[in-house]
PDB file of C-alpha atoms and ligand atoms in Angstrom:
ATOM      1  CA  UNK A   1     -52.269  35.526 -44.491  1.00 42.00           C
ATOM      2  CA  UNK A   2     -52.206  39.088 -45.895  1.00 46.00           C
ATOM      3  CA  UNK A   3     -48.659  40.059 -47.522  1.00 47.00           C
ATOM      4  CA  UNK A   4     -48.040  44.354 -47.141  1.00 54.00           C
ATOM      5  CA  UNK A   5     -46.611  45.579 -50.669  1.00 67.00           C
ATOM      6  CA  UNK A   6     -43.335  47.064 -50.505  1.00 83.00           C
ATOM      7  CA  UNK A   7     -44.720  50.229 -52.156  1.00 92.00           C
ATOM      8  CA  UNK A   8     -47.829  52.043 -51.309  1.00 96.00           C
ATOM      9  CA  UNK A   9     -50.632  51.939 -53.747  1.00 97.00           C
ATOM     10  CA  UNK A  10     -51.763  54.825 -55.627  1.00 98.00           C
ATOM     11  CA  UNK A  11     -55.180  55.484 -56.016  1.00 98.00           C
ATOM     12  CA  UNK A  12     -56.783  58.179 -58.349  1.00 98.00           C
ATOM     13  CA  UNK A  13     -60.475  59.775 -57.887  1.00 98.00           C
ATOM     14  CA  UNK A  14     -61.346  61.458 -59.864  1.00 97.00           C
ATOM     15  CA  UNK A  15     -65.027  63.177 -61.075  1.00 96.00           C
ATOM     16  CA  UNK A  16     -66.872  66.203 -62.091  1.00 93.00           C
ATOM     17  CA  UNK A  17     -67.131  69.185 -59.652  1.00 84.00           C
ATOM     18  CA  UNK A  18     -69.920  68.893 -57.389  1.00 87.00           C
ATOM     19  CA  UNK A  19     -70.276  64.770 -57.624  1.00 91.00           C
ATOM     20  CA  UNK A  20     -69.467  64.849 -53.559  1.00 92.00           C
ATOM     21  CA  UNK A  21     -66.405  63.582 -54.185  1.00 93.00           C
ATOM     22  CA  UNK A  22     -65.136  65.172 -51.041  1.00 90.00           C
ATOM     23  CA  UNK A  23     -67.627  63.818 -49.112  1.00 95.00           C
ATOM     24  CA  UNK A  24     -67.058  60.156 -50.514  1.00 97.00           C
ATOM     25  CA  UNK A  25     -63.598  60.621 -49.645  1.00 96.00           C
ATOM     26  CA  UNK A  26     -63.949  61.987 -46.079  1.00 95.00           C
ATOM     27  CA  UNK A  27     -66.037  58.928 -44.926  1.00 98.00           C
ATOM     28  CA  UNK A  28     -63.371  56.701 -47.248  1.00 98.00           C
ATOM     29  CA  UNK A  29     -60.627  58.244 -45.012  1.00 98.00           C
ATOM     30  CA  UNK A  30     -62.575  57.648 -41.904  1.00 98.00           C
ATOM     31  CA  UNK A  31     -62.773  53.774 -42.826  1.00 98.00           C
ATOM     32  CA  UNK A  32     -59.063  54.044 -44.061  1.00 98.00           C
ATOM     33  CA  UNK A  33     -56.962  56.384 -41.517  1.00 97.00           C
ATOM     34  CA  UNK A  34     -54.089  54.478 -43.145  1.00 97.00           C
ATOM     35  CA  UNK A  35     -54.623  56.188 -46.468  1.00 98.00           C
ATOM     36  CA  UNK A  36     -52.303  59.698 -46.969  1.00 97.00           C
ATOM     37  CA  UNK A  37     -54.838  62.047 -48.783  1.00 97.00           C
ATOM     38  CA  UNK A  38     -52.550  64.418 -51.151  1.00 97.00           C
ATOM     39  CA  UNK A  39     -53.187  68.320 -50.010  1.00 96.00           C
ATOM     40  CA  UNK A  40     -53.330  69.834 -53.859  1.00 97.00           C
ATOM     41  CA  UNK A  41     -51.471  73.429 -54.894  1.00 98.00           C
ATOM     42  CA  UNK A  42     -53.896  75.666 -56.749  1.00 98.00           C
ATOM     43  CA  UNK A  43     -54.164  79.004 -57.473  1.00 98.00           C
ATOM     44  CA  UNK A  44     -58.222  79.088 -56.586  1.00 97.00           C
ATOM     45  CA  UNK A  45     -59.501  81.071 -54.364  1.00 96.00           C
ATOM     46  CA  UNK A  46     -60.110  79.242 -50.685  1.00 96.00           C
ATOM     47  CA  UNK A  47     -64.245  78.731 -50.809  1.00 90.00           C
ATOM     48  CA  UNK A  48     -66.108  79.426 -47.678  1.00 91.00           C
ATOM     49  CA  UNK A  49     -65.215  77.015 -44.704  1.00 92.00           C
ATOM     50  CA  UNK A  50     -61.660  76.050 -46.979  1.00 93.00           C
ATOM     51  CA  UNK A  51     -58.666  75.794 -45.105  1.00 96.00           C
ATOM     52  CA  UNK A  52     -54.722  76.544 -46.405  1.00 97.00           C
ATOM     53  CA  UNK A  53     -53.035  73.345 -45.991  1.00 96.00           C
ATOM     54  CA  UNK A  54     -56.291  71.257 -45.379  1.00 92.00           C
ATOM     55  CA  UNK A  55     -58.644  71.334 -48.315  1.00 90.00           C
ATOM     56  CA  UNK A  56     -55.694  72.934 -50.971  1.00 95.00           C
ATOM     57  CA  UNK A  57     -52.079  74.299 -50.352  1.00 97.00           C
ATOM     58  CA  UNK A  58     -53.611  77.713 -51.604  1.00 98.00           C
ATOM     59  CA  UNK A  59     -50.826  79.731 -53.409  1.00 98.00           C
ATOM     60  CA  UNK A  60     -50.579  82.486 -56.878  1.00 98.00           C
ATOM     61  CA  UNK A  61     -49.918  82.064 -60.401  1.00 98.00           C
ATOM     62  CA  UNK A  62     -46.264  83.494 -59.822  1.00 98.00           C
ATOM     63  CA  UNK A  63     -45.181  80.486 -56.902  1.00 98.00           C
ATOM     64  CA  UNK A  64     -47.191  78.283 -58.997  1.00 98.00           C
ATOM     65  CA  UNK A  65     -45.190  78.735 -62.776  1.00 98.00           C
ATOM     66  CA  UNK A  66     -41.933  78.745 -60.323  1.00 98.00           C
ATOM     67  CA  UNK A  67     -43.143  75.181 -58.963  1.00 98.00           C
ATOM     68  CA  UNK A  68     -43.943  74.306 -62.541  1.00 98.00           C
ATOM     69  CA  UNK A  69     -40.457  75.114 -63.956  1.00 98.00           C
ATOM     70  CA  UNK A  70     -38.816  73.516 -61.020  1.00 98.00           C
ATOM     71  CA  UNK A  71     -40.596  70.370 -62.237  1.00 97.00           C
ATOM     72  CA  UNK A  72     -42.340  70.060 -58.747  1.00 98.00           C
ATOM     73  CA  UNK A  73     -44.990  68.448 -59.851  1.00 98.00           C
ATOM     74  CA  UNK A  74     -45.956  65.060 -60.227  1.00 98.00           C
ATOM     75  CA  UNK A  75     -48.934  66.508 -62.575  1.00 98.00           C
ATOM     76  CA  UNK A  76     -50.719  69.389 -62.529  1.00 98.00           C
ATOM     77  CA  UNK A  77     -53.552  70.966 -65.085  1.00 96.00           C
ATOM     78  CA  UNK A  78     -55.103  74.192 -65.889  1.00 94.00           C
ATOM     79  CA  UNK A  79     -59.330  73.496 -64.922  1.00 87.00           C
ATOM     80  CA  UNK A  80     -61.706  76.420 -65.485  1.00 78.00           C
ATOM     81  CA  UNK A  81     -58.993  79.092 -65.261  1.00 89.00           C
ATOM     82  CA  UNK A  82     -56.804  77.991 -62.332  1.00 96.00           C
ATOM     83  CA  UNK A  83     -54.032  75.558 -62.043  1.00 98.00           C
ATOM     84  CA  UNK A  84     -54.140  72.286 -59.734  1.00 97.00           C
ATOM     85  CA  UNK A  85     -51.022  70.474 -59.375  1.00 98.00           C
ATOM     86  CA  UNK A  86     -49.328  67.544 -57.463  1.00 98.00           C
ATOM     87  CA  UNK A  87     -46.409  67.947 -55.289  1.00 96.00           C
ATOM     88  CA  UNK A  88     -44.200  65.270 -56.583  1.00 96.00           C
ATOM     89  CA  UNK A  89     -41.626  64.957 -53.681  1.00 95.00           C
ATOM     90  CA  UNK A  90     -44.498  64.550 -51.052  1.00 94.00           C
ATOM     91  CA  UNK A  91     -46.105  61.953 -53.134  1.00 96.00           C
ATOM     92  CA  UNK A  92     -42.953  60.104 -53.723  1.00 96.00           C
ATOM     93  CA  UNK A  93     -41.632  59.757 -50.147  1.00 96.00           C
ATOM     94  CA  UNK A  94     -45.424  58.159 -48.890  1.00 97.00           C
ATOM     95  CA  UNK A  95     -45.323  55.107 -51.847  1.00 97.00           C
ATOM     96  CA  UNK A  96     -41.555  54.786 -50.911  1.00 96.00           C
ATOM     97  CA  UNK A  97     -42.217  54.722 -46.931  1.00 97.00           C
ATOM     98  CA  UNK A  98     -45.430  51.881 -48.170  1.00 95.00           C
ATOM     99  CA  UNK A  99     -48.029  53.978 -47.466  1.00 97.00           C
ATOM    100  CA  UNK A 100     -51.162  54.199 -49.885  1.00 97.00           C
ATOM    101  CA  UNK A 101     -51.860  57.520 -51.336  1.00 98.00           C
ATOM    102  CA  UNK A 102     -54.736  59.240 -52.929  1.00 98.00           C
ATOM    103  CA  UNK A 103     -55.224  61.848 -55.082  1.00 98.00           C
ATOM    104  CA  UNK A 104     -58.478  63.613 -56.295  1.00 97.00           C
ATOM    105  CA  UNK A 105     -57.469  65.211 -59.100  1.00 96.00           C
ATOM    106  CA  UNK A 106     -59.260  66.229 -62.702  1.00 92.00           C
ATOM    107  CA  UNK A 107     -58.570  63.742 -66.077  1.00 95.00           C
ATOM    108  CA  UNK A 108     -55.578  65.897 -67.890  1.00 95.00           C
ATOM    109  CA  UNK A 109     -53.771  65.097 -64.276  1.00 97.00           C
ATOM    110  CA  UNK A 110     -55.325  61.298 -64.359  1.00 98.00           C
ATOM    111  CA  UNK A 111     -53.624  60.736 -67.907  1.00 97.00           C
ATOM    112  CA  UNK A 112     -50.264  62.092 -66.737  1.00 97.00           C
ATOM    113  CA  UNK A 113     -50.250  59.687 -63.972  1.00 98.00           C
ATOM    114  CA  UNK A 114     -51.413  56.693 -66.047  1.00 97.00           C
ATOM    115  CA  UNK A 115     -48.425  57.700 -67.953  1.00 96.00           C
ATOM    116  CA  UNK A 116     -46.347  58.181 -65.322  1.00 95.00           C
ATOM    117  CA  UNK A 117     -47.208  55.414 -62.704  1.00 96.00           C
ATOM    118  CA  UNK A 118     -48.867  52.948 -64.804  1.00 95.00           C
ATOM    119  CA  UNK A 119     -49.501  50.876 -61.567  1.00 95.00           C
ATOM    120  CA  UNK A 120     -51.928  53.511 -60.003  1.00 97.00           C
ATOM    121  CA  UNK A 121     -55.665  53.034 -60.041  1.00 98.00           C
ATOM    122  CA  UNK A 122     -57.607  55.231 -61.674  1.00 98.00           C
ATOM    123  CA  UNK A 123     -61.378  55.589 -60.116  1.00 98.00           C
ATOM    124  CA  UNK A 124     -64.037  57.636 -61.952  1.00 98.00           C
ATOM    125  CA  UNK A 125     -66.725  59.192 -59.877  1.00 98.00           C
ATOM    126  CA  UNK A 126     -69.998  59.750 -61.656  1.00 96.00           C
ATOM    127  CA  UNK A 127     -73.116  61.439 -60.757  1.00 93.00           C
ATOM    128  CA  UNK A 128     -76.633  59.525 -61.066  1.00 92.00           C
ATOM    129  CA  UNK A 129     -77.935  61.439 -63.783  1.00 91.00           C
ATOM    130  CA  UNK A 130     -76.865  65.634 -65.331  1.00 89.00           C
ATOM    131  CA  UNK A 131     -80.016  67.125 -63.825  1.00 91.00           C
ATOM    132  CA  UNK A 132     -78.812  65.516 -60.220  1.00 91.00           C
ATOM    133  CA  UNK A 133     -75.101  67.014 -60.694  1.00 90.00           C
ATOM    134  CA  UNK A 134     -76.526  70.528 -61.707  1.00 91.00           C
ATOM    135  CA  UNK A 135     -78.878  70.466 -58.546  1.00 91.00           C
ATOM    136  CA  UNK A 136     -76.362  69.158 -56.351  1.00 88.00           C
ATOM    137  CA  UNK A 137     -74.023  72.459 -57.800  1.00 88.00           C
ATOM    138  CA  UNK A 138     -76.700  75.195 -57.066  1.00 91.00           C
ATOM    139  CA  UNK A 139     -77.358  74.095 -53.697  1.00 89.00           C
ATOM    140  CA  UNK A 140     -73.913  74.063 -52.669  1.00 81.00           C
ATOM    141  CA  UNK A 141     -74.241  78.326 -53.072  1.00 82.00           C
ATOM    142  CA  UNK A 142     -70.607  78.862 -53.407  1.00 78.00           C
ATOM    143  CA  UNK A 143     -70.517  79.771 -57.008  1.00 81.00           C
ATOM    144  CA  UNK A 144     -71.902  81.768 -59.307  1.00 88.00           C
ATOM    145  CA  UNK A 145     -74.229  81.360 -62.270  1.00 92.00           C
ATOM    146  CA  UNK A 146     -71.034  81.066 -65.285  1.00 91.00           C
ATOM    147  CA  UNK A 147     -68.932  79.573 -62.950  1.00 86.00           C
ATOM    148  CA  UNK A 148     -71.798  76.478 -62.274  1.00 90.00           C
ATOM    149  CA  UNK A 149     -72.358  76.721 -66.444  1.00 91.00           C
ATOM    150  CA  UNK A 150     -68.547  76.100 -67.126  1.00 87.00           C
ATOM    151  CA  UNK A 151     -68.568  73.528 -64.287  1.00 85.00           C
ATOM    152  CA  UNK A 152     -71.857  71.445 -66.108  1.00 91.00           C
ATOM    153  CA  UNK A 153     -69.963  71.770 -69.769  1.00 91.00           C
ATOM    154  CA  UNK A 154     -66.283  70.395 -68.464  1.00 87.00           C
ATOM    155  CA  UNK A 155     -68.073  67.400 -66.068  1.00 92.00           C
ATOM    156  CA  UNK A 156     -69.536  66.497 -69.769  1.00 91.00           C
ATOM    157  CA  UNK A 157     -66.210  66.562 -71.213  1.00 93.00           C
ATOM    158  CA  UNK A 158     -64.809  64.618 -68.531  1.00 94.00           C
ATOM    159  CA  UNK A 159     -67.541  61.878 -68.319  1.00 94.00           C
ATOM    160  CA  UNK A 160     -66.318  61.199 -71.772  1.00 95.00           C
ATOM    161  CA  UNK A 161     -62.873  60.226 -70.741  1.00 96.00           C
ATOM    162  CA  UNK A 162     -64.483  57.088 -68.400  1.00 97.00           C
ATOM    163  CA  UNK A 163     -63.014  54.539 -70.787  1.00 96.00           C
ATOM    164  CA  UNK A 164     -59.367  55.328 -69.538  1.00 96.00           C
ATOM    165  CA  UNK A 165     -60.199  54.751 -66.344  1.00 98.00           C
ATOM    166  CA  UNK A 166     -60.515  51.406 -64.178  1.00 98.00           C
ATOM    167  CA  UNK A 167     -63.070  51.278 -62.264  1.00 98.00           C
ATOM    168  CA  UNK A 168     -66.217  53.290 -62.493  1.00 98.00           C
ATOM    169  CA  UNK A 169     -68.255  54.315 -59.037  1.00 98.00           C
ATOM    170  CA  UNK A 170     -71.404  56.085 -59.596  1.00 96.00           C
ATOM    171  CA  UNK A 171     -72.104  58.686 -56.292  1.00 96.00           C
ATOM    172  CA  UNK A 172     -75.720  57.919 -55.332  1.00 95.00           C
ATOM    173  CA  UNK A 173     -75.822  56.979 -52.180  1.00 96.00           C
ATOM    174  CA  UNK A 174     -72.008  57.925 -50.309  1.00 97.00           C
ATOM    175  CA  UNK A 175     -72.311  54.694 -48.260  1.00 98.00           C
ATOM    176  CA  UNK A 176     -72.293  52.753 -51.370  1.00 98.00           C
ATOM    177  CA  UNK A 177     -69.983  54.772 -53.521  1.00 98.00           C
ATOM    178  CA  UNK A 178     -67.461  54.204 -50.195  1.00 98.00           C
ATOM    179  CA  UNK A 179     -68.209  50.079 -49.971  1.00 98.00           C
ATOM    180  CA  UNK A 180     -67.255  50.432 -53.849  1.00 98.00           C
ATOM    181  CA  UNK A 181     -64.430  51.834 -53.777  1.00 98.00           C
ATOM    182  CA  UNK A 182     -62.764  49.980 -50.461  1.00 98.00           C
ATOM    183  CA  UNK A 183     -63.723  46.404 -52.186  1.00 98.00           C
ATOM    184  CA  UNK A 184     -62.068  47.656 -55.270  1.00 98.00           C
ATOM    185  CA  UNK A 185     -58.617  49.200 -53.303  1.00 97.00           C
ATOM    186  CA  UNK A 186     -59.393  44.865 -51.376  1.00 97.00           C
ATOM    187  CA  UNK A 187     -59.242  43.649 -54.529  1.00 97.00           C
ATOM    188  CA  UNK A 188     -55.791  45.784 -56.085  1.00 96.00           C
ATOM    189  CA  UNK A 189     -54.223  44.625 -52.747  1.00 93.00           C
ATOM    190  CA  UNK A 190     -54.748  41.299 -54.155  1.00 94.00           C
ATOM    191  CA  UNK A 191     -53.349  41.006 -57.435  1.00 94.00           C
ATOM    192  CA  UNK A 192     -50.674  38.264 -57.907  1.00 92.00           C
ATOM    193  CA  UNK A 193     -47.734  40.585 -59.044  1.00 90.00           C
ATOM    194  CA  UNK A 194     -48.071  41.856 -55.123  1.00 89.00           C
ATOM    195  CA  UNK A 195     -48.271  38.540 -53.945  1.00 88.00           C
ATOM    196  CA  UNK A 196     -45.475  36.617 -55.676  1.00 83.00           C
ATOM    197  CA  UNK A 197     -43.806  36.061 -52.292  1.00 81.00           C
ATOM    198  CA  UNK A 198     -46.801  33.873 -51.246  1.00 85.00           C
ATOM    199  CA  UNK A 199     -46.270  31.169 -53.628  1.00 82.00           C
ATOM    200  CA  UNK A 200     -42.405  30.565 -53.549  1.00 80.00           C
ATOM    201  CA  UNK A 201     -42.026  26.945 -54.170  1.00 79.00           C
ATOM    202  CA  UNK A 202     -45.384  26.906 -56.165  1.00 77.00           C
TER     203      UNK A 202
HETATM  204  P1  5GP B 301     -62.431  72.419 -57.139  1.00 83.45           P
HETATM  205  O1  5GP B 301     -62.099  73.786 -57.608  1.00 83.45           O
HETATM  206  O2  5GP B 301     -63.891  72.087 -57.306  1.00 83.45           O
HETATM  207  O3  5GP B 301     -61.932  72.137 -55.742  1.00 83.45           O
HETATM  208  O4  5GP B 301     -61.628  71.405 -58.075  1.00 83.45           O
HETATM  209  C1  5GP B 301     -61.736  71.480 -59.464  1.00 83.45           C
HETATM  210  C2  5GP B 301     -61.138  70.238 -60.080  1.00 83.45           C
HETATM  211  O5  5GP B 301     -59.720  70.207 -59.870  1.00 83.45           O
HETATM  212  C3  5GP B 301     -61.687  68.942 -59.491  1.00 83.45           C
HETATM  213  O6  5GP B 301     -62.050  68.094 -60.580  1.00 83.45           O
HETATM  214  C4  5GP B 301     -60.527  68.375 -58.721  1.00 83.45           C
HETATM  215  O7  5GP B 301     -60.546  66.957 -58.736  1.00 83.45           O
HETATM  216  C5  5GP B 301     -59.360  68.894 -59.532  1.00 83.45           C
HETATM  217  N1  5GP B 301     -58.091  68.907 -58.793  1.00 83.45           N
HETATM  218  C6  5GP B 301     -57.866  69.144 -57.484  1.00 83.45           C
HETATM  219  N2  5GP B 301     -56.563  69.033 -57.193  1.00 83.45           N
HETATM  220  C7  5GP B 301     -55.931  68.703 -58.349  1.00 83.45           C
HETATM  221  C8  5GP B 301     -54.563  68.438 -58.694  1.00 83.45           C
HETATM  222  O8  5GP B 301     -53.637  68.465 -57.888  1.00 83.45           O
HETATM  223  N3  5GP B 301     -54.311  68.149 -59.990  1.00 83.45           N
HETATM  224  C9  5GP B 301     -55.280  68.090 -60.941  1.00 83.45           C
HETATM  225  N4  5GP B 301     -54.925  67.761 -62.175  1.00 83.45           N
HETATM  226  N5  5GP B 301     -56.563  68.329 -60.646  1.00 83.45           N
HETATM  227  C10 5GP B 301     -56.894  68.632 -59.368  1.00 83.45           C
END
């Protein structure tokens, strides 16, 4: 018997830029239509083949500050110059309606949600190895040479924050990063403090 949570379950990815996180999490949401993926605000500029409202909610530095002091976000964090941010009113009404949510976000957002929602999982996507996260960067072509050096130096910042999170997945082969991450979201769903209505009279 399989008992549905009241709430939906919120799941955190997070890794360094260039990992294939999107990638992991496209063939994750193929295998999990059920899962809402969060549509981030940023102030970056749309990359080649980015769409507004699909890959980011693309927006300035003006509507984002306004957002800020609103307190519209469920997190957001400056990374390499630009701000990233979670809506918090979207994210809200998904959990509250029971459906699971993810968010691929950076670690200063991560920590404010482990503060926040201390039920959320927190995932950490790693690459195999530095070299392999600096090749994978340059032949992706869409940035240039300080933008992929600033990229290298906060992904070794970041891999030092690991220990706050859960789970760690290391991104070698998708497939396997995806089985990974579905037996650990099978596992969360099966924690007793979601379960407590299965053993009434235990
Ligand atoms: P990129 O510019 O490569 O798309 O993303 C840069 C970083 O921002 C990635 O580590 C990504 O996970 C993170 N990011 C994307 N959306 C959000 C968000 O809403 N909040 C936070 N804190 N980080 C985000």
């Amino acid at each position: 018997m399989t008992q549905k949570r009241q709430k939906g379950q919120l799941i955190v990815l997070s890794g360094p830029s260039g990992v294939g996180k999107s990638t992991v999490i496209s063939e994750l949401l193929s295998e999990r239509p059920d899962i809402y993926f969060s549509v981030s605000f940023t102030t970056r500029k749309p990359r080649v083949g980015e769409e507004d409202g699909v890959s980011y909610n693309f927006t300035d530095r003006a509507t984002f500050e306004a957002m800020i002091a609103r307190d519209e976000f469920l997190e957001y964090a400056q990374y390499v110059d630009n701000y990233y941010g979670t809506s918090l009113k979207i994210i809200q009404d998904k959990l509250d309606a029971g459906v699971d949510v993810l968010l691929e976000i950076e670690v200063q957002g991560a920590a404010k949600v482990r503060a926040k929602c201390p039920d959320a999982v927190l995932i950490f996507i790693s690459p195999p190895s530095f070299e392999e996260l600096s090749r994978r960067l340059h032949g992706r072509h869409t940035d240039d040479e300080a933008v992929i050096e600033g990229r290298l130096n906060q992904a070794l910042l970041e891999c030092r924050q690991i220990p706050n999170y859960d789970y760690l997945v290391i991104n070698d082969k998708v497939s396997q990063a995806v089985a990974e991450i579905q037996a650990i979201l099978t596992a969360e769903g099966c924690r007793t403090k979601y379960r407590e209505n299965l053993m009434e009279g235990v």
